[in-house]
XYZ file of C-alpha atoms in Angstrom:
769
model
C -33.326 1.233 -5.764
C -29.939 2.502 -4.242
C -26.959 1.451 -5.798
C -24.643 2.277 -2.690
C -24.169 -0.859 -0.972
C -25.182 -3.378 -4.141
C -22.645 -5.836 -5.452
C -22.443 -4.444 -8.982
C -19.751 -6.052 -11.358
C -17.120 -3.627 -12.029
C -17.346 -1.182 -14.935
C -13.888 -1.386 -15.901
C -13.892 -5.127 -16.691
C -15.610 -5.172 -19.909
C -13.046 -3.072 -21.316
C -9.969 -4.826 -19.714
C -11.369 -8.340 -20.501
C -11.705 -7.346 -24.115
C -7.978 -6.138 -24.050
C -8.944 -2.541 -24.693
C -7.075 -1.438 -21.476
C -4.359 1.507 -22.160
C -1.354 0.545 -20.059
C 1.997 2.269 -20.484
C 3.432 -0.150 -23.017
C 0.144 0.563 -25.188
C 0.895 4.094 -25.705
C 2.511 4.488 -29.115
C 4.416 7.742 -29.832
C 5.888 8.912 -33.165
C 9.638 9.031 -33.125
C 9.792 6.916 -29.875
C 13.486 6.443 -28.271
C 14.261 3.810 -25.735
C 16.133 4.511 -22.417
C 17.939 1.953 -20.236
C 19.904 2.701 -16.935
C 23.244 1.571 -15.893
C 23.139 0.159 -12.411
C 25.826 -0.549 -9.855
C 26.470 -4.300 -9.816
C 28.151 -3.484 -6.381
C 26.630 -3.357 -3.122
C 29.053 -0.491 -1.818
C 31.625 1.076 -3.998
C 33.387 4.529 -4.570
C 32.872 5.667 -8.173
C 36.376 6.792 -9.456
C 34.900 7.734 -13.159
C 32.647 6.973 -15.838
C 33.793 6.646 -19.422
C 30.713 6.575 -21.836
C 32.611 7.660 -24.988
C 32.429 4.057 -26.380
C 28.723 4.114 -26.016
C 28.338 7.621 -27.421
C 30.155 6.723 -30.439
C 27.582 4.347 -31.577
C 25.259 6.158 -34.134
C 22.200 4.760 -32.550
C 22.850 6.646 -29.100
C 20.901 9.692 -28.774
C 22.094 10.522 -25.162
C 24.265 9.301 -22.350
C 23.668 11.137 -18.896
C 25.613 10.973 -15.833
C 25.421 12.723 -12.611
C 27.954 15.592 -14.091
C 25.323 16.142 -16.938
C 22.482 16.947 -14.314
C 21.946 20.640 -13.153
C 24.394 21.843 -10.348
C 22.793 21.574 -6.903
C 20.041 19.157 -7.744
C 18.868 18.062 -4.283
C 18.362 14.194 -3.511
C 15.030 12.494 -3.387
C 12.472 13.887 -0.644
C 11.878 12.018 2.502
C 8.528 13.738 3.999
C 8.547 11.997 7.274
C 11.364 13.851 8.955
C 12.619 16.220 6.154
C 15.429 18.306 8.075
C 16.823 15.314 9.918
C 17.096 12.734 7.112
C 18.272 14.958 3.942
C 22.061 13.158 4.358
C 20.594 9.888 3.867
C 18.174 10.518 1.036
C 18.911 8.861 -2.421
C 20.820 11.314 -5.244
C 19.046 11.303 -8.543
C 21.995 9.478 -9.974
C 24.943 8.293 -7.983
C 27.863 10.633 -7.718
C 31.080 9.549 -5.811
C 29.547 6.379 -4.283
C 27.087 3.519 -4.823
C 25.291 2.265 -1.822
C 23.300 -0.974 -3.186
C 23.155 -3.080 -6.089
C 20.917 -1.510 -8.593
C 21.371 2.044 -7.829
C 21.101 4.015 -11.002
C 24.394 5.453 -12.287
C 23.667 6.523 -15.784
C 21.089 6.936 -18.314
C 21.400 5.861 -22.147
C 18.867 6.671 -24.663
C 18.933 5.006 -28.043
C 17.148 4.594 -31.414
C 15.643 1.256 -31.650
C 14.528 -0.870 -28.844
C 15.282 -1.677 -25.427
C 17.465 -4.792 -26.561
C 19.539 -2.685 -28.358
C 19.983 -0.263 -25.431
C 20.762 -3.198 -23.111
C 23.714 -3.990 -25.452
C 25.298 -0.654 -25.713
C 24.851 -0.027 -22.202
C 27.389 -2.535 -21.840
C 29.970 -0.040 -23.414
C 29.592 2.361 -20.671
C 32.558 1.948 -18.441
C 32.136 2.634 -14.913
C 35.442 2.501 -12.857
C 34.404 1.176 -9.246
C 36.474 0.844 -6.273
C 34.564 -1.905 -3.856
C 34.094 -1.226 -0.265
C 33.105 -3.529 2.498
C 29.346 -3.748 2.468
C 26.489 -4.926 5.153
C 23.282 -6.479 4.159
C 21.421 -7.050 7.542
C 20.513 -4.839 10.412
C 22.321 -6.883 13.032
C 25.443 -6.676 11.148
C 25.066 -2.881 10.515
C 25.041 -2.144 13.998
C 28.097 -4.091 15.133
C 30.970 -2.008 16.427
C 33.175 -2.578 13.273
C 30.387 -2.261 10.700
C 30.983 -0.627 7.582
C 29.291 2.805 7.408
C 26.694 3.145 4.700
C 26.647 6.965 4.722
C 28.652 8.409 7.981
C 29.022 8.483 11.725
C 26.330 5.590 12.332
C 24.221 3.184 10.311
C 21.470 3.934 12.883
C 19.741 6.747 11.601
C 16.429 7.236 13.530
C 14.986 6.056 16.827
C 11.373 6.442 18.138
C 10.181 5.723 21.432
C 6.500 5.171 22.736
C 5.688 4.788 26.582
C 2.594 3.823 28.303
C 2.325 3.041 32.070
C 5.310 1.689 33.516
C 6.546 -1.351 31.683
C 9.626 -1.964 33.563
C 7.873 -2.167 36.758
C 4.801 -4.400 35.581
C 7.317 -6.648 34.032
C 9.327 -7.133 37.181
C 6.326 -7.779 39.421
C 4.229 -10.122 37.013
C 3.704 -13.844 37.781
C 4.759 -14.742 34.408
C 7.094 -13.300 31.734
C 8.337 -14.342 28.091
C 10.978 -13.127 25.875
C 11.265 -13.907 22.215
C 12.350 -12.290 18.878
C 9.933 -12.373 16.082
C 10.952 -11.497 12.719
C 9.145 -10.798 9.379
C 11.439 -10.805 6.221
C 12.002 -8.499 3.453
C 9.873 -9.031 0.071
C 8.881 -7.085 -3.104
C 5.476 -5.768 -4.526
C 5.733 -7.685 -7.746
C 2.940 -6.266 -9.353
C 2.028 -7.827 -12.977
C 3.071 -4.369 -14.517
C 6.329 -3.191 -13.492
C 7.342 0.501 -13.245
C 7.519 2.436 -16.406
C 7.785 6.014 -18.062
C 7.014 7.767 -21.235
C 8.050 11.537 -21.305
C 7.623 13.682 -24.360
C 8.860 17.415 -24.264
C 6.615 19.914 -26.251
C 8.596 22.507 -27.545
C 5.842 24.952 -28.603
C 4.374 25.092 -25.100
C 7.597 24.686 -23.582
C 6.493 21.724 -21.269
C 6.296 18.172 -21.085
C 4.048 15.478 -20.656
C 4.862 12.105 -18.675
C 3.020 9.075 -18.682
C 3.938 7.088 -15.591
C 2.812 3.824 -14.062
C 2.210 5.696 -10.765
C -0.269 5.507 -7.729
C 0.418 9.483 -7.331
C 0.354 11.498 -10.122
C -0.251 14.821 -8.551
C 2.832 14.177 -6.201
C 4.794 12.986 -9.247
C 3.865 16.454 -10.965
C 4.770 18.289 -8.170
C 8.074 16.730 -8.000
C 8.997 17.253 -11.513
C 8.041 20.820 -11.081
C 10.384 21.341 -8.319
C 13.336 19.459 -10.184
C 12.905 20.600 -13.666
C 12.062 24.302 -12.632
C 9.137 24.596 -14.495
C 5.750 26.319 -14.076
C 2.855 24.099 -12.689
C 0.916 24.585 -16.156
C 3.755 23.163 -18.047
C 3.919 19.626 -16.548
C 1.322 17.361 -17.231
C 1.511 13.479 -15.448
C -0.801 11.066 -16.856
C -1.287 7.497 -14.860
C -2.780 5.308 -17.691
C -4.154 1.890 -16.546
C -1.870 0.785 -13.987
C -1.335 -3.065 -13.381
C -1.203 -3.078 -9.695
C 1.070 -1.309 -7.380
C 0.770 -2.246 -3.639
C 3.082 0.704 -2.561
C 5.947 -0.100 -4.975
C 4.616 3.020 -7.145
C 3.808 4.978 -4.118
C 6.748 7.526 -4.613
C 8.686 9.423 -7.405
C 11.730 7.651 -8.223
C 15.158 8.955 -9.664
C 14.372 7.317 -13.157
C 11.257 9.455 -13.505
C 13.276 12.802 -12.435
C 16.347 11.846 -14.884
C 14.085 11.171 -17.752
C 11.930 14.347 -17.040
C 15.179 16.158 -17.013
C 16.355 14.237 -20.253
C 13.307 15.021 -22.111
C 14.135 18.450 -23.456
C 17.488 17.920 -24.672
C 16.629 14.683 -26.313
C 13.787 16.354 -28.092
C 11.888 13.092 -28.688
C 9.643 10.937 -26.660
C 11.511 8.700 -24.296
C 10.218 5.094 -23.085
C 11.624 3.122 -20.109
C 9.958 0.189 -18.694
C 11.857 -1.738 -15.827
C 12.247 -5.403 -16.451
C 11.642 -7.854 -13.637
C 15.304 -8.295 -12.724
C 15.288 -4.463 -12.156
C 12.145 -4.425 -10.073
C 13.661 -6.718 -7.644
C 16.888 -4.623 -7.459
C 15.508 -1.034 -7.804
C 11.762 -1.020 -6.808
C 11.628 -0.364 -2.969
C 11.025 -3.419 -0.799
C 9.101 -3.937 2.249
C 8.485 -5.308 5.726
C 12.036 -6.267 6.975
C 11.871 -6.130 10.707
C 12.392 -7.841 13.955
C 10.895 -7.355 17.381
C 12.626 -8.231 20.459
C 9.766 -8.637 23.124
C 9.610 -8.855 26.967
C 5.987 -9.745 27.900
C 4.117 -9.893 31.295
C 0.961 -11.984 31.704
C -0.971 -13.640 34.584
C -2.352 -17.022 35.075
C -5.631 -16.161 33.234
C -3.710 -15.302 30.276
C -4.347 -11.434 30.437
C -1.207 -9.271 29.033
C -0.057 -6.863 31.744
C 2.802 -5.128 30.035
C 4.898 -5.493 26.946
C 8.496 -3.912 26.114
C 9.597 -4.020 22.422
C 12.482 -3.083 20.730
C 11.753 -3.085 17.006
C 14.716 -2.958 14.254
C 13.949 -2.167 10.688
C 16.558 -2.733 7.966
C 15.479 0.430 5.930
C 18.105 -0.302 3.257
C 20.496 2.143 1.870
C 18.617 5.329 1.621
C 15.582 6.963 3.181
C 12.712 7.002 0.518
C 9.653 9.263 0.555
C 7.717 7.515 3.555
C 10.436 5.268 4.695
C 9.804 5.952 8.364
C 6.041 4.661 8.236
C 7.022 1.097 8.306
C 9.097 1.235 11.567
C 6.679 3.497 13.350
C 3.702 1.591 12.660
C 5.467 -1.664 13.614
C 5.389 -0.481 17.216
C 2.972 2.104 17.760
C 0.183 -0.454 16.140
C 1.351 -3.253 18.156
C -1.073 -3.909 20.982
C -3.938 -3.789 18.075
C -7.169 -4.745 19.507
C -5.764 -5.564 23.058
C -5.925 -3.719 26.330
C -1.977 -3.534 27.515
C -1.908 -0.941 30.199
C 2.107 -0.701 30.354
C 3.803 -0.622 27.092
C 7.598 0.529 26.430
C 8.036 0.695 22.699
C 11.287 1.398 20.854
C 11.872 1.699 16.903
C 15.188 1.595 15.608
C 15.743 2.508 11.848
C 18.974 0.844 10.782
C 20.759 1.570 7.138
C 22.183 -1.425 5.136
C 23.647 -1.816 1.519
C 20.524 -3.081 0.257
C 17.362 -1.804 -1.869
C 15.671 0.931 -0.008
C 12.305 0.052 2.163
C 9.344 1.920 1.425
C 5.476 1.329 2.453
C 4.179 -1.881 1.052
C 0.509 -3.061 1.214
C -0.531 -3.137 5.104
C 2.830 -1.014 5.875
C 3.896 -1.747 9.238
C 0.740 -3.333 10.413
C 1.697 -6.788 9.056
C 4.907 -6.905 11.269
C 2.861 -5.287 14.320
C 0.154 -8.178 14.004
C 2.357 -11.081 13.408
C 4.255 -10.044 16.488
C 1.231 -9.591 18.715
C -0.559 -12.445 17.457
C 2.125 -14.649 18.142
C 2.510 -13.388 21.485
C -1.144 -14.084 22.289
C -0.655 -17.952 21.345
C 2.508 -18.199 23.241
C 0.966 -16.964 26.328
C -2.052 -19.265 25.693
C -0.008 -22.310 25.380
C 1.785 -21.219 28.611
C -1.403 -21.085 30.683
C -3.008 -23.936 28.909
C -6.255 -21.594 27.876
C -7.835 -21.689 24.131
C -6.326 -18.955 22.165
C -9.609 -17.737 21.249
C -10.501 -17.166 24.925
C -7.239 -15.509 25.598
C -7.816 -12.947 22.682
C -11.505 -12.253 24.294
C -10.095 -11.847 27.705
C -7.622 -9.099 26.477
C -9.673 -7.318 23.934
C -11.174 -3.937 24.145
C -15.096 -3.897 24.549
C -17.193 -2.198 22.092
C -18.336 0.538 24.855
C -14.732 2.067 24.812
C -15.141 3.842 21.391
C -14.013 6.153 20.381
C -10.741 5.262 22.068
C -7.759 7.566 22.425
C -5.047 5.275 22.613
C -2.732 7.718 24.178
C 0.057 7.464 21.517
C 0.715 8.578 18.090
C 2.623 7.820 14.774
C 3.649 9.449 11.454
C 0.697 8.367 9.680
C -2.244 9.071 12.009
C -0.916 11.573 14.550
C -2.763 10.801 17.546
C -4.281 7.239 17.422
C -7.847 7.259 18.056
C -9.925 4.134 17.180
C -13.115 5.447 15.779
C -15.734 2.328 16.064
C -15.856 -1.363 16.170
C -16.846 -4.468 18.031
C -13.693 -6.736 18.054
C -15.237 -9.265 20.438
C -18.073 -9.857 18.070
C -15.561 -10.051 14.928
C -13.636 -12.717 16.630
C -16.801 -14.692 17.747
C -18.047 -14.675 14.293
C -14.780 -15.810 12.695
C -14.404 -18.642 15.253
C -17.706 -19.756 14.173
C -17.398 -19.531 10.558
C -14.131 -21.544 10.808
C -16.009 -24.035 13.033
C -13.125 -23.713 15.750
C -14.622 -26.349 17.981
C -15.350 -29.056 15.270
C -11.782 -28.402 14.223
C -10.376 -29.008 17.516
C -12.116 -32.602 17.470
C -10.656 -33.349 13.897
C -7.191 -32.322 15.119
C -7.317 -34.953 17.830
C -8.547 -37.350 15.554
C -5.688 -36.673 12.955
C -2.927 -36.805 15.400
C -3.903 -40.184 16.302
C -3.346 -41.032 12.647
C 0.106 -39.114 12.598
C -1.211 -36.086 10.632
C -0.482 -32.724 11.849
C -3.419 -30.132 11.438
C -3.271 -26.581 13.106
C -5.666 -23.472 13.195
C -4.536 -20.073 14.061
C -5.986 -16.727 14.482
C -4.749 -13.457 12.964
C -6.468 -10.359 14.475
C -5.704 -6.928 13.281
C -6.423 -3.213 13.654
C -5.185 -1.225 10.667
C -5.101 2.619 10.344
C -7.016 3.594 6.949
C -8.577 6.699 5.424
C -5.350 8.595 5.422
C -5.579 12.273 4.526
C -4.732 15.200 4.340
C -7.326 15.420 1.583
C -8.970 14.224 -1.462
C -10.732 16.004 -4.344
C -13.896 15.140 -5.937
C -15.626 17.077 -8.925
C -18.904 16.167 -10.558
C -20.358 17.578 -13.767
C -23.500 16.893 -15.739
C -23.160 17.514 -19.587
C -26.328 18.850 -21.291
C -26.333 15.466 -22.829
C -27.253 14.168 -19.374
C -23.816 12.300 -18.777
C -22.331 12.687 -15.558
C -18.600 12.781 -15.438
C -16.872 12.174 -12.112
C -13.158 13.498 -11.735
C -11.374 12.158 -8.734
C -7.717 12.757 -7.442
C -7.691 9.036 -6.192
C -5.606 7.041 -8.947
C -6.799 3.390 -9.462
C -4.067 0.767 -9.845
C -6.896 -1.934 -10.081
C -8.935 -1.504 -7.171
C -12.476 -0.732 -8.912
C -12.589 3.163 -8.496
C -14.769 3.709 -11.703
C -17.404 1.363 -10.104
C -17.655 2.462 -6.551
C -17.428 6.169 -7.337
C -20.160 5.877 -9.965
C -22.257 4.028 -7.222
C -21.897 6.994 -4.954
C -22.648 9.418 -7.589
C -25.862 7.369 -8.808
C -26.874 7.029 -5.407
C -26.859 10.861 -4.573
C -28.105 11.959 -8.041
C -30.566 9.237 -8.816
C -28.996 8.511 -12.290
C -28.331 5.619 -14.258
C -24.986 3.978 -13.222
C -24.056 3.527 -17.086
C -24.380 7.178 -17.620
C -21.548 8.140 -15.086
C -17.921 8.279 -16.496
C -14.989 8.294 -13.834
C -11.969 10.284 -14.910
C -8.804 10.037 -12.825
C -4.903 9.701 -13.250
C -4.503 12.921 -15.240
C -3.290 16.159 -13.861
C -4.620 18.291 -16.702
C -8.149 16.951 -16.062
C -7.920 16.850 -12.236
C -6.860 19.862 -10.903
C -5.669 18.343 -7.467
C -5.291 15.070 -5.768
C -3.183 12.912 -3.360
C -3.370 9.349 -4.876
C -4.225 6.030 -3.923
C -2.567 4.365 -0.944
C -3.445 3.575 2.769
C -7.013 2.320 1.919
C -7.827 5.774 1.497
C -9.978 6.003 -1.827
C -13.343 5.228 -0.550
C -13.513 6.950 2.868
C -11.574 9.984 1.421
C -12.090 10.323 -2.278
C -15.575 8.612 -1.891
C -16.629 11.221 0.426
C -15.399 14.256 -1.710
C -17.433 12.729 -4.574
C -20.312 12.359 -2.389
C -20.064 15.979 -1.455
C -19.795 17.341 -4.785
C -22.701 15.161 -6.000
C -24.824 16.455 -3.092
C -23.930 19.974 -4.444
C -25.112 19.371 -7.996
C -28.261 17.865 -6.515
C -28.760 21.279 -4.545
C -28.134 23.278 -8.017
C -30.347 21.084 -10.084
C -33.016 21.339 -7.610
C -32.851 25.305 -7.707
C -32.765 25.538 -11.297
C -35.596 23.166 -11.750
C -37.706 25.000 -9.291
C -37.566 27.969 -11.637
C -38.333 25.859 -14.695
C -41.344 23.904 -13.035
C -42.396 27.144 -11.130
C -42.284 25.225 -8.107
C -40.434 25.404 -4.607
C -37.264 23.831 -4.159
C -38.989 22.157 -1.327
C -41.369 20.712 -3.244
C -39.036 18.870 -5.495
C -37.058 15.456 -5.507
C -34.272 14.243 -7.813
C -34.968 10.686 -8.884
C -34.348 8.164 -11.980
C -32.426 11.322 -13.797
C -35.340 13.603 -13.330
C -36.193 16.495 -10.776
C -39.958 15.844 -10.087
C -42.489 17.329 -8.132
C -43.187 15.559 -5.109
C -46.313 13.578 -5.552
C -46.717 14.633 -9.121
C -43.895 13.011 -11.336
C -45.347 14.013 -14.663
C -44.338 17.547 -13.541
C -40.733 17.019 -14.171
C -37.626 17.797 -16.183
C -34.527 15.790 -16.809
C -31.250 16.456 -15.494
C -29.929 16.928 -18.958
C -32.740 19.614 -19.476
C -31.507 21.328 -16.174
C -27.813 20.999 -17.440
C -28.784 22.819 -20.671
C -30.744 25.383 -18.921
C -27.355 26.594 -17.563
C -25.797 26.549 -20.937
C -23.754 29.728 -21.866
C -26.110 32.468 -22.741
C -28.897 31.706 -20.679
C -29.500 33.846 -17.416
C -28.503 32.263 -14.475
C -31.115 31.360 -11.863
C -30.899 32.729 -8.272
C -28.383 30.977 -6.065
C -26.742 29.134 -9.260
C -23.100 30.556 -9.586
C -21.588 28.440 -12.685
C -22.730 28.418 -16.140
C -22.245 24.562 -15.861
C -23.954 22.045 -13.651
C -20.413 21.684 -11.903
C -19.205 21.077 -8.390
C -15.984 20.291 -6.642
C -15.280 19.222 -3.220
C -11.841 18.945 -1.231
C -12.540 16.642 1.405
C -10.404 16.933 4.483
C -10.907 13.859 7.022
C -10.841 14.977 10.704
C -8.523 12.004 11.448
C -8.041 8.232 10.250
C -10.391 5.490 10.237
C -9.446 2.071 11.808
C -10.624 -1.100 9.930
C -10.065 -4.246 11.681
C -10.611 -7.918 11.061
C -9.992 -11.511 12.128
C -8.399 -14.333 9.917
C -8.591 -18.054 10.787
C -6.387 -20.268 9.107
C -6.458 -24.150 9.080
C -3.435 -25.996 7.644
C -1.720 -29.505 7.764
C 1.933 -29.660 8.125
C 4.173 -32.494 6.992
C 6.612 -32.997 9.750
C 8.852 -35.204 7.429
C 9.418 -32.463 4.793
C 8.436 -29.352 6.728
C 5.734 -28.636 3.686
C 2.619 -26.560 5.012
C -0.564 -27.326 3.045
C -3.284 -24.531 3.468
C -6.736 -26.124 3.933
C -9.210 -23.093 4.672
C -8.834 -19.421 5.311
C -11.840 -17.502 6.936
C -11.986 -13.679 7.227
C -14.259 -11.597 8.997
C -13.775 -8.059 8.320
C -15.152 -4.729 9.250
C -14.418 -1.905 6.783
C -17.458 0.059 7.854
C -20.240 0.584 5.473
C -19.498 -1.064 2.275
C -20.124 0.553 -1.027
C -19.877 -2.635 -3.122
C -19.270 -5.877 -1.404
C -18.503 -7.958 -4.104
C -15.327 -5.956 -4.649
C -14.322 -5.661 -1.072
C -14.762 -9.650 -1.351
C -12.095 -9.136 -4.043
C -10.000 -7.002 -2.236
C -10.009 -9.295 0.881
C -9.290 -12.262 -1.202
C -6.440 -10.631 -3.012
C -5.020 -9.630 0.018
C -5.060 -13.005 1.377
C -3.108 -14.201 -1.314
C -0.340 -11.407 -0.789
C -0.467 -12.438 2.592
C 0.052 -16.174 1.784
C 3.298 -15.340 -0.140
C 4.492 -13.463 2.760
C 3.592 -16.257 5.216
C 5.067 -19.121 3.250
C 6.880 -18.233 0.109
C 8.517 -14.849 -0.760
C 11.652 -13.338 0.596
C 14.244 -11.331 -0.899
C 17.671 -12.859 -0.034
C 20.987 -11.201 0.336
C 24.695 -12.239 0.526
C 26.645 -10.952 3.641
C 28.348 -8.613 1.057
C 24.877 -7.104 -0.263
C 24.444 -9.376 -3.329
C 20.916 -10.001 -4.158
C 20.708 -13.968 -4.471
C 17.056 -14.561 -5.820
C 16.191 -11.555 -8.160
C 14.006 -13.672 -10.511
C 10.824 -15.736 -10.430
C 12.557 -19.049 -10.523
C 13.976 -18.451 -7.187
C 11.562 -15.831 -5.683
C 8.417 -17.453 -5.212
C 4.873 -16.227 -5.267
C 1.386 -17.708 -4.607
C -0.153 -19.627 -7.381
C -3.621 -21.124 -7.887
C -2.204 -24.287 -6.224
C -1.291 -22.421 -3.114
C -4.833 -20.926 -2.647
C -6.919 -22.619 0.053
C -10.891 -22.711 0.211
C -11.669 -19.117 1.484
C -14.536 -17.677 3.454
C -15.143 -13.889 3.410
C -17.780 -12.318 5.810
C -18.359 -8.528 6.583
C -19.331 -6.708 9.725
C -20.218 -3.025 9.044
C -19.644 -0.957 12.340
C -19.808 2.523 10.491
C -17.218 5.218 11.291
C -18.723 8.471 12.562
C -15.804 10.417 10.454
C -17.830 10.646 7.219
C -21.591 10.600 6.639
C -21.610 7.289 4.650
C -19.811 5.471 7.379
C -16.968 4.057 5.242
C -13.514 2.866 6.352
C -10.538 1.538 4.260
C -10.910 -2.097 2.775
C -7.761 -2.582 0.489
C -5.078 -4.050 2.928
C -6.791 -5.864 5.857
C -6.652 -9.341 3.877
C -2.547 -8.983 3.623
C -2.318 -7.879 7.197
C -4.157 -10.556 9.178
C -3.040 -13.570 6.802
C 0.469 -14.153 7.910
C -0.210 -14.124 11.437
C -3.074 -16.450 11.063
C -1.160 -18.979 8.796
C 2.170 -18.702 11.430
C -0.232 -19.316 14.229
C -1.689 -22.337 12.374
C 1.498 -23.751 11.727
C 2.751 -23.244 15.432
C -0.467 -24.903 16.629
C 0.058 -27.800 14.403
C 3.450 -28.380 15.753
C 2.689 -27.527 19.385
C 2.781 -31.242 20.563
C 6.303 -31.418 19.091
C 7.762 -28.413 20.810
C 8.685 -26.548 17.491
C 8.908 -22.637 17.741
C 7.841 -20.435 15.246
C 8.818 -17.190 15.156
C 9.738 -15.771 11.783
C 8.161 -15.879 8.299
C 8.278 -17.274 5.741
C 7.562 -20.800 6.711
C 9.095 -22.349 3.794
C 9.870 -26.316 4.069
C 13.374 -25.677 5.200
C 12.465 -23.102 8.171
C 9.676 -25.531 9.316
C 11.819 -28.726 9.337
C 14.675 -26.836 11.035
C 12.141 -25.592 13.773
C 11.159 -29.289 14.295
C 14.661 -30.469 14.241
C 15.418 -27.881 16.897
C 12.491 -28.494 18.920
C 13.158 -29.126 22.620
């Protein structure tokens, strides 16, 4: 029986449920000392001086490091989106002459004892600040007299896309609408915050860093560059990682400073951010607004759109900062045919925590904006929102579809495969759309306000440039899979074992998956952008296929048979039609042990193969969410009733795991739709950097959930796999917002922004015309 496509329980779970996971704080090293970072309490200030003498005098202090102690000429953090134009706006490793957001690291303190002692002693480090005027919103930052975060202008980048002639189409259209749609800033809040342990090895003149990162190979490359060490002197290990969501996608200043400190300290150093630091210093996501002008006809067809999106990217450009603002406009039209588009994306800097990709990067804003536009048009022309979508959607005959525009992630956007109209039809049927409409009428007669909303999305997944996969068969028969994709809870051990078992015909339990260690996995990119299955999985499939070919060639010599007459099943190479004539895969692996002559065509003294898979372009997943809600118009409280998702991630390796990815994504989307928002005062002070004031979804916020799958394979890899990790988070906010707007439609309330907390909904009702 093929394991590919089977709903198998995760290999990882027994170990994790027994408490045998090995997260960063489970690593115990002899002589460990603890680090804490001194961070700016000001959103914007000059640094006149730093006096660390009082702290250094404490006998428990091992080291104090400020920017003056770093090597001369140390460059700021890299931004790979537009390297040459963004360097002046990149974050320094430690603040030098100025701080630009609350939480920016200014100094490192290393002490004997524990984190609590370090926190106390850090208070002795005296930083002489001269506060400056600050700005915390994009609108305020572009005002004529706005304080400058850096120099010259707070606008640091502009991108424009154009299709057709939007201005002329808008001028000639029978109907137009103009509106601003906004998504708020929020945080990743993984269960495990960021953390680092670093140890200098004097005999080998190198270091080992354990980090709760999504990208160990990228972190290694960064450390090599900053530390001036050869590649073989730096080892990065990502142990079990307790969630990431994009927050752990880039190297941070803390990792670099700790790497630089490791040699002089001479003892292993540990730093784990507390939750307050997470809100201040780990990158945020999402904050963006879209000012749109839309042309449409009497039948609800969208004729043209003009969009000016503005992104508050915070105080610095980070590694992939520009992904958020560019995807927010380039993916705006999603599944819809819109001939005329004028799309402008402006990136604005403020004195707030920097922005970086966050689960569903840019697609959340694009889907929210476009799906709200569709519902507003539907209400204006008096046509059912589902029907308006159907009239505007691309048909399945157009694939592969060249969109005529590109972006920083995908290059040219080419939709690879799909059937959007079928996905919409299935979602409406699963949500019992027509029956809900009848129930809605009955409820309104009783003074209850029910609403149902649709959130359709198209998302670029399977991002390159490459991923590595290596498969090795030991003489014992155990199969080891090495992958550059690094798990932060997605189930890599399970799905990559399924692919390998399917290709080699071996027992699922005889496969071990290794990832997250740059000494064991020679090259890799990491896990983000829903890429592990389509890119990492394809690399493993190719490597396992090579092992299969090698095993059959070797077994052919052992069995004195032709390779064409052999097959590999159940861990054995057999003569077709004569299974008694067979050798086990373990015997085959032992046959190429050192000292044995190599069979013809076999090049290694191990049964071992590596593949580096470079995808030709991105895959594009899509899906349709349908949310039903009840709104209490007296209090503004929104109660979720049911949430339906029909998702197409191509061929599924493990439907059970994809169900979990979708459900978890919906939970994250619920947070964005109703609860989560990072709030700042006008002068850049964070107002809710704790879980008392920053609300995340709990079990009481979760509705009944229905998940169904379509499987329209992509032609871009042999298994037809697309990405599956982010769609739940992308479609949910749009669907929930449309459901709230639908519930309040008879009352004339406008829903144009998230989160839709009670105060926001109540205010919309009070302002209703």
